[in-house]
CSV table of C-alpha atoms and ligand atoms in Angstrom, one decimal:
chain,number,residue,atom,x,y,z
A,1,MET,CA,-40.6,-9.9,36.7
A,2,LEU,CA,-37.2,-10.8,38.1
A,3,ASN,CA,-36.2,-8.5,40.9
A,4,PHE,CA,-34.2,-8.4,44.1
A,5,ARG,CA,-34.1,-6.3,47.3
A,6,THR,CA,-31.5,-6.4,50.0
A,7,ALA,CA,-31.8,-5.7,53.7
A,8,GLY,CA,-29.4,-5.6,56.6
A,9,GLU,CA,-26.9,-3.3,58.3
A,10,SER,CA,-23.1,-3.6,58.3
A,11,HIS,CA,-22.9,-4.6,62.0
A,12,GLY,CA,-26.5,-5.9,62.3
A,13,LYS,CA,-27.6,-9.5,62.7
A,14,ALA,CA,-27.4,-10.4,59.0
A,15,LEU,CA,-27.7,-9.4,55.4
A,16,ILE,CA,-30.6,-10.6,53.4
A,17,ALA,CA,-31.2,-10.9,49.6
A,18,LEU,CA,-34.9,-11.4,48.6
A,19,ILE,CA,-35.1,-12.6,45.0
A,20,GLU,CA,-38.4,-12.7,43.2
A,21,GLY,CA,-39.2,-14.1,39.7
A,22,ILE,CA,-36.7,-16.9,39.4
A,23,PRO,CA,-38.6,-19.6,37.5
A,24,ALA,CA,-39.4,-23.0,39.1
A,25,GLY,CA,-37.2,-26.0,38.4
A,26,LEU,CA,-33.7,-24.4,38.6
A,27,LYS,CA,-31.2,-26.5,40.7
A,28,LEU,CA,-29.4,-24.0,42.9
A,29,ASP,CA,-25.9,-24.8,44.0
A,30,LEU,CA,-25.4,-23.0,47.3
A,31,ASP,CA,-21.6,-23.9,47.3
A,32,GLN,CA,-21.4,-21.9,44.1
A,33,ILE,CA,-23.0,-18.9,45.7
A,34,ASN,CA,-20.6,-19.2,48.7
A,35,SER,CA,-17.6,-19.3,46.4
A,36,GLU,CA,-18.8,-16.0,44.8
A,37,LEU,CA,-19.1,-14.6,48.3
A,38,ALA,CA,-15.6,-15.8,49.2
A,39,GLU,CA,-14.3,-14.1,45.9
A,40,ARG,CA,-15.9,-10.8,47.1
A,41,GLN,CA,-14.1,-11.1,50.4
A,42,LYS,CA,-10.6,-11.5,49.0
A,43,GLY,CA,-8.4,-8.9,47.4
A,44,TYR,CA,-5.1,-7.3,48.3
A,45,GLY,CA,-5.8,-4.1,50.3
A,46,ARG,CA,-8.9,-5.3,52.1
A,47,GLY,CA,-9.2,-4.3,55.8
A,48,GLY,CA,-9.7,-6.1,59.1
A,49,ARG,CA,-13.4,-6.9,58.6
A,50,MET,CA,-12.6,-9.5,56.1
A,51,LEU,CA,-10.5,-11.4,58.6
A,52,ILE,CA,-13.6,-11.6,60.9
A,53,GLU,CA,-16.3,-12.6,58.4
A,54,LYS,CA,-16.6,-15.8,56.5
A,55,ASP,CA,-19.7,-15.0,54.3
A,56,ARG,CA,-21.9,-18.0,53.7
A,57,VAL,CA,-25.6,-18.1,52.7
A,58,GLU,CA,-28.4,-19.8,54.5
A,59,ALA,CA,-31.5,-20.3,52.2
A,60,LEU,CA,-34.6,-19.4,54.1
A,61,SER,CA,-37.3,-19.8,51.4
A,62,GLY,CA,-38.0,-20.5,47.7
A,63,LEU,CA,-36.3,-23.9,47.5
A,64,ARG,CA,-37.4,-27.6,47.9
A,65,LYS,CA,-34.6,-30.2,47.9
A,66,GLY,CA,-32.3,-27.5,46.4
A,67,ILE,CA,-34.6,-26.7,43.5
A,68,THR,CA,-36.4,-23.4,43.0
A,69,LEU,CA,-40.2,-23.4,43.5
A,70,GLY,CA,-40.9,-20.1,41.6
A,71,SER,CA,-41.7,-18.5,45.0
A,72,PRO,CA,-39.5,-15.7,46.6
A,73,ILE,CA,-36.0,-16.9,47.4
A,74,THR,CA,-34.6,-15.5,50.7
A,75,LEU,CA,-30.8,-15.8,51.3
A,76,MET,CA,-29.3,-14.8,54.6
A,77,ILE,CA,-25.7,-14.1,55.3
A,78,PRO,CA,-25.1,-13.8,59.1
A,79,ASN,CA,-22.7,-11.1,60.3
A,80,LYS,CA,-20.0,-12.3,62.7
A,81,ASP,CA,-19.2,-8.7,63.7
A,82,GLU,CA,-22.6,-8.0,65.0
A,83,ARG,CA,-22.4,-4.9,67.3
A,84,ILE,CA,-24.8,-2.3,65.9
A,85,ASP,CA,-26.2,-1.4,69.3
A,86,THR,CA,-22.8,-0.8,71.0
A,87,ALA,CA,-20.7,0.5,68.0
A,88,PRO,CA,-19.6,4.1,68.7
A,89,GLU,CA,-21.4,7.2,67.4
A,90,VAL,CA,-20.0,8.9,64.3
A,91,ARG,CA,-20.3,12.7,64.8
A,92,VAL,CA,-17.8,13.9,62.3
A,93,PRO,CA,-18.8,12.9,58.8
A,94,ARG,CA,-16.2,11.5,56.4
A,95,PRO,CA,-15.9,13.4,53.1
A,96,GLY,CA,-16.8,11.1,50.2
A,97,HIS,CA,-19.0,8.8,52.3
A,98,ALA,CA,-22.8,9.0,52.8
A,99,ASP,CA,-22.4,10.4,56.3
A,100,LEU,CA,-23.1,14.1,55.9
A,101,ALA,CA,-25.8,13.9,53.2
A,102,GLY,CA,-27.5,11.1,55.1
A,103,ALA,CA,-27.3,12.9,58.5
A,104,LEU,CA,-28.8,16.1,57.0
A,105,LYS,CA,-31.5,14.1,55.2
A,106,TYR,CA,-32.5,12.1,58.3
A,107,GLY,CA,-32.0,15.0,60.9
A,108,THR,CA,-29.4,13.0,63.0
A,109,ARG,CA,-26.1,14.0,64.4
A,110,ASP,CA,-24.9,10.4,64.6
A,111,ALA,CA,-23.8,9.3,61.1
A,112,ARG,CA,-23.7,5.7,62.5
A,113,ASP,CA,-27.4,5.6,61.6
A,114,ILE,CA,-26.5,6.2,58.0
A,115,LEU,CA,-23.2,4.4,57.5
A,116,GLU,CA,-24.6,1.1,58.8
A,117,ARG,CA,-26.7,0.8,55.7
A,118,ALA,CA,-24.6,2.8,53.3
A,119,SER,CA,-21.6,0.5,53.9
A,120,ALA,CA,-20.4,-1.6,51.1
A,121,ARG,CA,-21.0,-4.6,53.3
A,122,GLU,CA,-24.4,-4.6,51.7
A,123,THR,CA,-22.8,-5.8,48.5
A,124,ALA,CA,-22.5,-9.3,50.0
A,125,ALA,CA,-26.2,-9.6,49.5
A,126,ARG,CA,-26.0,-8.3,45.9
A,127,VAL,CA,-23.4,-10.9,45.2
A,128,ALA,CA,-25.6,-13.7,46.6
A,129,ALA,CA,-28.5,-12.5,44.3
A,130,GLY,CA,-26.2,-12.2,41.3
A,131,ALA,CA,-24.9,-15.7,41.9
A,132,VAL,CA,-28.4,-17.0,41.6
A,133,ALA,CA,-28.9,-15.1,38.4
A,134,ARG,CA,-25.6,-16.5,37.1
A,135,GLN,CA,-26.8,-20.0,37.6
A,136,LEU,CA,-29.8,-19.2,35.5
A,137,LEU,CA,-27.6,-17.7,32.8
A,138,SER,CA,-25.4,-20.7,32.7
A,139,ARG,CA,-28.4,-22.8,31.7
A,140,PHE,CA,-28.4,-20.7,28.6
A,141,GLY,CA,-24.6,-20.9,28.0
A,142,ILE,CA,-24.1,-17.3,29.1
A,143,THR,CA,-20.9,-16.6,31.0
A,144,VAL,CA,-20.1,-13.4,32.9
A,145,PHE,CA,-16.7,-12.5,34.2
A,146,GLY,CA,-14.6,-9.5,35.2
A,147,TYR,CA,-11.1,-8.5,35.9
A,148,VAL,CA,-9.2,-5.5,37.3
A,149,ILE,CA,-7.7,-3.2,34.7
A,150,SER,CA,-6.2,-0.6,36.9
A,151,ILE,CA,-5.4,0.3,40.5
A,152,GLY,CA,-4.4,4.0,40.9
A,153,ARG,CA,-2.1,4.8,38.0
A,154,VAL,CA,-1.0,1.2,37.3
A,155,PHE,CA,-2.7,-0.3,34.3
A,156,CYS,CA,-2.9,-3.9,33.0
A,157,ASP,CA,-3.0,-3.9,29.2
A,158,CYS,CA,-4.9,-7.2,28.8
A,159,ARG,CA,-7.9,-8.4,26.9
A,160,LEU,CA,-9.1,-11.5,28.7
A,161,ASN,CA,-11.3,-14.4,27.7
A,162,VAL,CA,-13.2,-17.2,29.4
A,163,SER,CA,-10.1,-19.4,29.5
A,164,ASP,CA,-8.5,-16.8,31.8
A,165,ILE,CA,-11.1,-17.1,34.5
A,166,PRO,CA,-9.1,-19.5,36.7
A,167,ALA,CA,-6.1,-17.2,36.5
A,168,ILE,CA,-8.3,-14.2,37.4
A,169,ARG,CA,-9.7,-16.1,40.3
A,170,ALA,CA,-6.2,-17.2,41.5
A,171,SER,CA,-5.0,-13.6,41.5
A,172,ASP,CA,-5.5,-11.6,44.8
A,173,LEU,CA,-6.1,-8.5,42.5
A,174,SER,CA,-8.3,-10.3,39.9
A,175,CYS,CA,-5.6,-9.4,37.5
A,176,PRO,CA,-3.7,-12.4,35.9
A,177,ASP,CA,-1.0,-10.1,34.4
A,178,LYS,CA,1.7,-10.9,37.1
A,179,LYS,CA,3.9,-7.9,36.3
A,180,ALA,CA,1.0,-5.5,36.5
A,181,ALA,CA,-0.4,-7.2,39.6
A,182,LYS,CA,3.0,-6.7,41.3
A,183,MET,CA,3.0,-3.0,40.5
A,184,MET,CA,-0.7,-2.7,41.7
A,185,ARG,CA,0.3,-4.3,45.0
A,186,ALA,CA,3.1,-1.7,45.3
A,187,GLU,CA,0.6,1.0,44.6
A,188,ILE,CA,-1.7,-0.2,47.4
A,189,ASP,CA,1.3,-0.6,49.8
A,190,ALA,CA,2.4,3.0,49.0
A,191,ALA,CA,-1.2,4.3,49.6
A,192,ALA,CA,-1.3,2.4,53.0
A,193,LYS,CA,2.1,3.9,54.0
A,194,ARG,CA,0.8,7.4,53.2
A,195,LYS,CA,-2.4,6.5,55.2
A,196,ASP,CA,-4.3,7.0,52.0
A,197,THR,CA,-6.6,4.9,49.8
A,198,VAL,CA,-6.7,4.1,46.1
A,199,GLY,CA,-9.3,3.3,43.5
A,200,GLY,CA,-9.3,1.7,40.1
A,201,VAL,CA,-11.1,0.4,37.1
A,202,PHE,CA,-12.6,-3.1,36.3
A,203,GLU,CA,-14.0,-4.6,33.1
A,204,LEU,CA,-16.9,-6.9,32.9
A,205,ILE,CA,-17.6,-9.2,29.9
A,206,ALA,CA,-20.7,-11.3,29.2
A,207,LYS,CA,-20.2,-14.0,26.5
A,208,ASN,CA,-22.8,-15.8,24.4
A,209,VAL,CA,-25.6,-13.3,25.1
A,210,PRO,CA,-28.4,-13.8,22.5
A,211,PRO,CA,-29.3,-10.7,20.4
A,212,GLY,CA,-32.5,-8.8,21.2
A,213,LEU,CA,-32.3,-8.6,25.1
A,214,GLY,CA,-33.5,-5.1,26.2
A,215,SER,CA,-35.5,-2.8,23.9
A,216,HIS,CA,-35.3,0.3,21.8
A,217,VAL,CA,-39.0,1.2,22.2
A,218,GLN,CA,-38.8,3.1,25.6
A,219,TRP,CA,-36.0,4.8,27.4
A,220,ASP,CA,-36.3,2.8,30.6
A,221,LEU,CA,-36.3,-0.5,28.8
A,222,LYS,CA,-32.8,0.0,27.2
A,223,LEU,CA,-30.4,-2.7,28.3
A,224,ASP,CA,-27.3,-0.4,28.6
A,225,GLY,CA,-29.3,2.0,30.7
A,226,LYS,CA,-30.4,-0.7,33.1
A,227,ILE,CA,-26.9,-2.2,33.3
A,228,ALA,CA,-25.4,1.3,33.9
A,229,ARG,CA,-27.9,2.0,36.7
A,230,SER,CA,-27.1,-1.2,38.4
A,231,ILE,CA,-23.4,-0.8,38.3
A,232,LEU,CA,-23.4,2.9,39.2
A,233,SER,CA,-25.4,2.0,42.3
A,234,ILE,CA,-22.5,-0.1,43.6
A,235,GLN,CA,-20.9,1.9,46.5
A,236,ALA,CA,-18.0,4.1,45.3
A,237,ILE,CA,-18.6,3.6,41.5
A,238,LYS,CA,-18.3,7.0,39.8
A,239,GLY,CA,-18.3,6.1,36.1
A,240,VAL,CA,-19.5,3.4,33.7
A,241,GLU,CA,-18.7,3.0,30.0
A,242,PHE,CA,-19.6,0.4,27.3
A,243,GLY,CA,-17.2,-0.8,24.6
A,244,ALA,CA,-15.1,2.1,23.4
A,245,GLY,CA,-17.0,4.3,25.9
A,246,PHE,CA,-15.7,7.8,26.3
A,247,ALA,CA,-13.1,7.2,23.6
A,248,SER,CA,-16.1,6.9,21.1
A,249,ALA,CA,-16.3,10.7,21.2
A,250,LEU,CA,-12.8,10.9,19.7
A,251,ILE,CA,-13.1,8.3,16.9
A,252,PRO,CA,-14.8,9.1,13.5
A,253,GLY,CA,-17.9,7.1,12.7
A,254,SER,CA,-16.2,5.4,9.8
A,255,ARG,CA,-13.8,3.8,12.2
A,256,LEU,CA,-15.9,3.4,15.3
A,257,HIS,CA,-19.0,1.5,14.1
A,258,ASP,CA,-18.8,-2.3,13.9
A,259,SER,CA,-19.3,-3.6,10.4
A,260,ILE,CA,-21.8,-6.3,9.7
A,261,VAL,CA,-20.2,-9.2,7.9
A,262,LYS,CA,-21.6,-12.4,6.4
A,263,SER,CA,-19.5,-15.4,7.4
A,264,GLY,CA,-21.0,-18.6,5.8
A,265,LYS,CA,-24.5,-18.7,7.1
A,266,ARG,CA,-23.7,-16.5,10.1
A,267,ILE,CA,-23.8,-12.7,10.6
A,268,VAL,CA,-20.8,-11.6,12.5
A,269,ARG,CA,-19.3,-8.2,13.4
A,270,GLY,CA,-16.0,-6.7,12.3
A,271,SER,CA,-15.3,-5.2,15.7
A,272,ASN,CA,-17.1,-4.6,19.0
A,273,ASN,CA,-16.6,-0.9,19.8
A,274,CYS,CA,-20.3,-0.7,20.9
A,275,GLY,CA,-19.7,-3.2,23.7
A,276,GLY,CA,-22.4,-5.6,22.5
A,277,ILE,CA,-25.3,-3.2,22.8
A,278,GLU,CA,-26.9,-1.2,19.9
A,279,GLY,CA,-30.2,0.7,20.2
A,280,GLY,CA,-30.6,-0.5,23.8
A,281,MET,CA,-30.5,-4.1,22.8
A,282,SER,CA,-27.9,-6.8,22.9
A,283,ASN,CA,-26.6,-7.5,19.4
A,284,GLY,CA,-25.0,-10.9,19.9
A,285,SER,CA,-21.5,-9.6,20.5
A,286,ASP,CA,-19.9,-9.8,23.9
A,287,ILE,CA,-21.2,-7.2,26.3
A,288,VAL,CA,-18.2,-5.2,27.5
A,289,VAL,CA,-18.6,-2.7,30.4
A,290,ARG,CA,-16.0,-0.9,32.5
A,291,ALA,CA,-16.5,0.9,35.8
A,292,ALA,CA,-14.4,3.4,37.7
A,293,MET,CA,-14.2,3.1,41.5
A,294,LYS,CA,-13.2,6.1,43.6
A,295,PRO,CA,-10.8,5.5,46.5
A,296,ILE,CA,-12.4,4.4,49.8
A,297,ALA,CA,-13.7,7.4,51.8
A,298,THR,CA,-12.4,6.5,55.2
A,299,LEU,CA,-8.9,7.9,55.5
A,300,TYR,CA,-6.5,7.0,58.4
A,301,SER,CA,-5.1,10.5,57.9
A,302,PRO,CA,-8.5,12.2,57.9
A,303,LEU,CA,-9.6,15.2,55.9
A,304,LYS,CA,-11.2,18.3,57.3
A,305,SER,CA,-14.7,18.0,58.4
A,306,VAL,CA,-17.2,19.4,61.0
A,307,ASP,CA,-18.3,17.9,64.2
A,308,LEU,CA,-22.1,17.7,63.9
A,309,VAL,CA,-22.6,18.0,67.7
A,310,THR,CA,-20.2,20.9,68.6
A,311,GLY,CA,-20.4,22.6,65.1
A,312,LYS,CA,-16.6,23.0,65.2
A,313,GLN,CA,-14.0,22.2,62.5
A,314,SER,CA,-12.6,18.8,63.2
A,315,PRO,CA,-10.8,15.9,61.4
A,316,ALA,CA,-13.2,13.4,60.0
A,317,SER,CA,-14.0,10.2,61.9
A,318,VAL,CA,-11.9,7.2,61.4
A,319,GLU,CA,-13.5,3.9,61.0
A,320,ARG,CA,-11.8,0.5,60.3
A,321,SER,CA,-11.8,0.2,56.5
A,322,ASP,CA,-10.0,-0.9,53.4
A,323,ILE,CA,-7.1,0.7,51.5
A,324,CYS,CA,-8.4,-0.7,48.2
A,325,ALA,CA,-11.5,-2.7,47.4
A,326,VAL,CA,-11.4,-2.7,43.5
A,327,PRO,CA,-11.1,-6.5,43.2
A,328,ALA,CA,-14.2,-6.9,45.5
A,329,ALA,CA,-16.1,-4.3,43.5
A,330,CYS,CA,-15.3,-6.2,40.3
A,331,VAL,CA,-17.1,-9.3,41.8
A,332,VAL,CA,-20.1,-7.1,42.8
A,333,GLY,CA,-20.1,-5.7,39.2
A,334,GLU,CA,-20.2,-9.3,37.8
A,335,ALA,CA,-23.2,-9.9,40.1
A,336,ALA,CA,-24.9,-6.7,38.9
A,337,LEU,CA,-24.4,-7.5,35.2
A,338,SER,CA,-25.5,-11.1,35.7
A,339,PHE,CA,-28.7,-10.0,37.4
A,340,GLU,CA,-29.6,-7.5,34.7
A,341,LEU,CA,-28.9,-10.0,31.9
A,342,ALA,CA,-31.0,-12.6,33.7
A,343,ARG,CA,-33.9,-10.1,34.0
A,344,ALA,CA,-33.6,-9.1,30.4
A,345,LEU,CA,-33.5,-12.8,29.3
A,346,LEU,CA,-36.7,-13.6,31.3
A,347,GLU,CA,-38.4,-10.5,29.9
A,348,LYS,CA,-37.7,-11.8,26.4
A,349,THR,CA,-38.7,-15.4,27.0
A,350,GLY,CA,-41.2,-15.3,29.9
A,351,GLY,CA,-42.0,-18.6,31.6
A,352,ASP,CA,-42.9,-19.9,35.1
A,353,SER,CA,-40.7,-22.9,34.9
A,354,ILE,CA,-37.2,-23.3,33.6
A,355,ARG,CA,-38.4,-25.7,31.0
A,356,GLU,CA,-40.9,-23.2,29.7
A,357,VAL,CA,-38.1,-20.6,29.5
A,358,GLU,CA,-35.9,-23.0,27.6
A,359,ARG,CA,-38.6,-23.8,25.2
A,360,ASN,CA,-39.3,-20.1,24.5
A,361,MET,CA,-35.6,-19.3,24.1
A,362,ASN,CA,-35.0,-22.2,21.7
A,363,GLY,CA,-38.0,-21.1,19.6
A,364,TYR,CA,-36.7,-17.5,19.6
A,365,LEU,CA,-33.1,-18.6,18.7
A,366,LYS,CA,-34.5,-20.8,15.9
A,367,GLN,CA,-36.3,-17.8,14.4
A,368,ALA,CA,-33.8,-15.0,14.9
A,369,GLY,CA,-30.7,-15.9,16.9
A,370,ALA,CA,-29.3,-19.0,15.2
A,371,ALA,CA,-27.3,-16.8,12.8
A,372,PHE,CA,-25.4,-15.4,15.7
A,373,ARG,CA,-24.5,-18.5,17.6
B,401,EPS,C1,-17.2,-4.2,53.9
B,401,EPS,C2,-17.3,-4.1,55.2
B,401,EPS,C3,-16.9,-3.0,56.0
B,401,EPS,C4,-15.7,-2.3,55.3
B,401,EPS,C5,-16.1,-1.9,53.9
B,401,EPS,C6,-16.7,-3.0,53.1
B,401,EPS,O1,-16.5,-3.4,57.3
B,401,EPS,P1,-16.3,-2.5,58.6
B,401,EPS,O2,-16.9,-1.2,58.3
B,401,EPS,O3,-16.9,-3.3,59.7
B,401,EPS,O4,-14.8,-2.5,58.7
B,401,EPS,O5,-14.6,-3.1,55.3
B,401,EPS,O6,-17.0,-0.9,53.9
B,401,EPS,C7,-16.5,0.3,53.4
B,401,EPS,C8,-15.4,0.5,52.8
B,401,EPS,C9,-17.4,1.4,53.5
B,401,EPS,O7,-17.0,2.6,53.2
B,401,EPS,O8,-18.5,1.3,54.0
B,401,EPS,C10,-17.5,-5.4,53.1
B,401,EPS,O9,-18.1,-6.4,53.6
B,401,EPS,O10,-17.3,-5.3,51.9
C-alpha cells in the first residue's frame, strides 16, 4: 500500500520523506518536486526563515537513472538553519501551539523539545511526498491545484480552473484576483503592524478523478474521511469541508443533491454540491475541498502564559515566525490531497509496475468509467 512517513526537526540536520508503494517504472522529475517546495516557501506574510532556506530534495533511495524501482523512496531536504543543539530553551508555552500539551505529555519544562518537531517546517517533507504522488496522478490525467479564498476577513469570490494555475502560481498569495490579493496584503500588513497574525481559507480541486476511488463498505475506507484526516493533520488547520460543506445543512435536499443527467452516451451531473464524493467514493466530478487555517500561534505581542520553570504568570515565548502562512498551507493541502488520491488510485488498480497500473486502470475505465470521461 502507498504510504509515507516524515522525519526531521525544524532546526535539525534535514527533513526526510520516506515513501513506500510507488510502483516501479515511474520517471521522477526532481526539478518538479523542487518547484513545489519553492511554491511552499513563497507567500506574502512569511517570516525570516524563508529567507534562509532554499528547500531542495536529494534522492537517497528508490531510484535508478531517475526511474522508480518499486522500493522505498527516500527524499532528504537539508536545513540551512541547523542549530537544534544551541537554540534557546522555550520555558513559556505559546497558546495555540503544541508547546504546553507536548511539555505535559513528555514531562519536560523546555518546550523546544516539542516545537522542533511540531513546527510546520515538517510540511516541506509532506510537499516532497505529495509531489511524487502528483507525478503518478498526472500519468492518469489527474490534476490537483489549490488557491487561497480568504485571508482574515478579505474574500476572493472566484471559481478557478486548470487554466488559472499559472496565474495562481504567479500570485504571492496564490490568489489571481488582483483586487482581492491587494486587500489581502493590506490585511496581512495591518496584522503585522498590530504585532498580530492572521489565518484564512484555501480551496483544493482535483480534476479528472475516475469514479469509484475509495469505498462505501467500511468507515475507514471512505475517501472523504481519508482526505479530511490528511488535511486536518496539517499544522494550524481547524476545519475541512467538501463541496457545499457546512452550507449543506441549510439547503433543502431538492436543491442540494446533484442531479444525474444523460448527455449523449455520457452520464453527467447537474451540479457538484457534494464536492465529487458520494458514499465515500469519488463520483467522477471534480473533488472540491476547503480548509480553514487558524492564525499562527507565535505572537510578537505575546498572550498570557505560565513559565514552566518558575510556575509564575508570564508573557508567552516569542520565536521567529510568520504573520500569515495560508498560501504555504494551500500548497501543503495540494500535496495531502494528491497523496490520498494516489493511494486510492493504487488501491483500486493494484500493480507493481506503472504499466501494470495503467493496464488495470484502462480495463476498469472501459468497464465502468468511460461514461464519465
Ligand atoms: C516554517 C519554518 C519555521 C516557521 C514556521 C514554518 O521556521 P522558524 O521556526 O525557524 O522561524 O517559519 O513554523 C511555524 C509557524 C510554527 O508555528 O512552527 C516552514 O518551513 O514552513
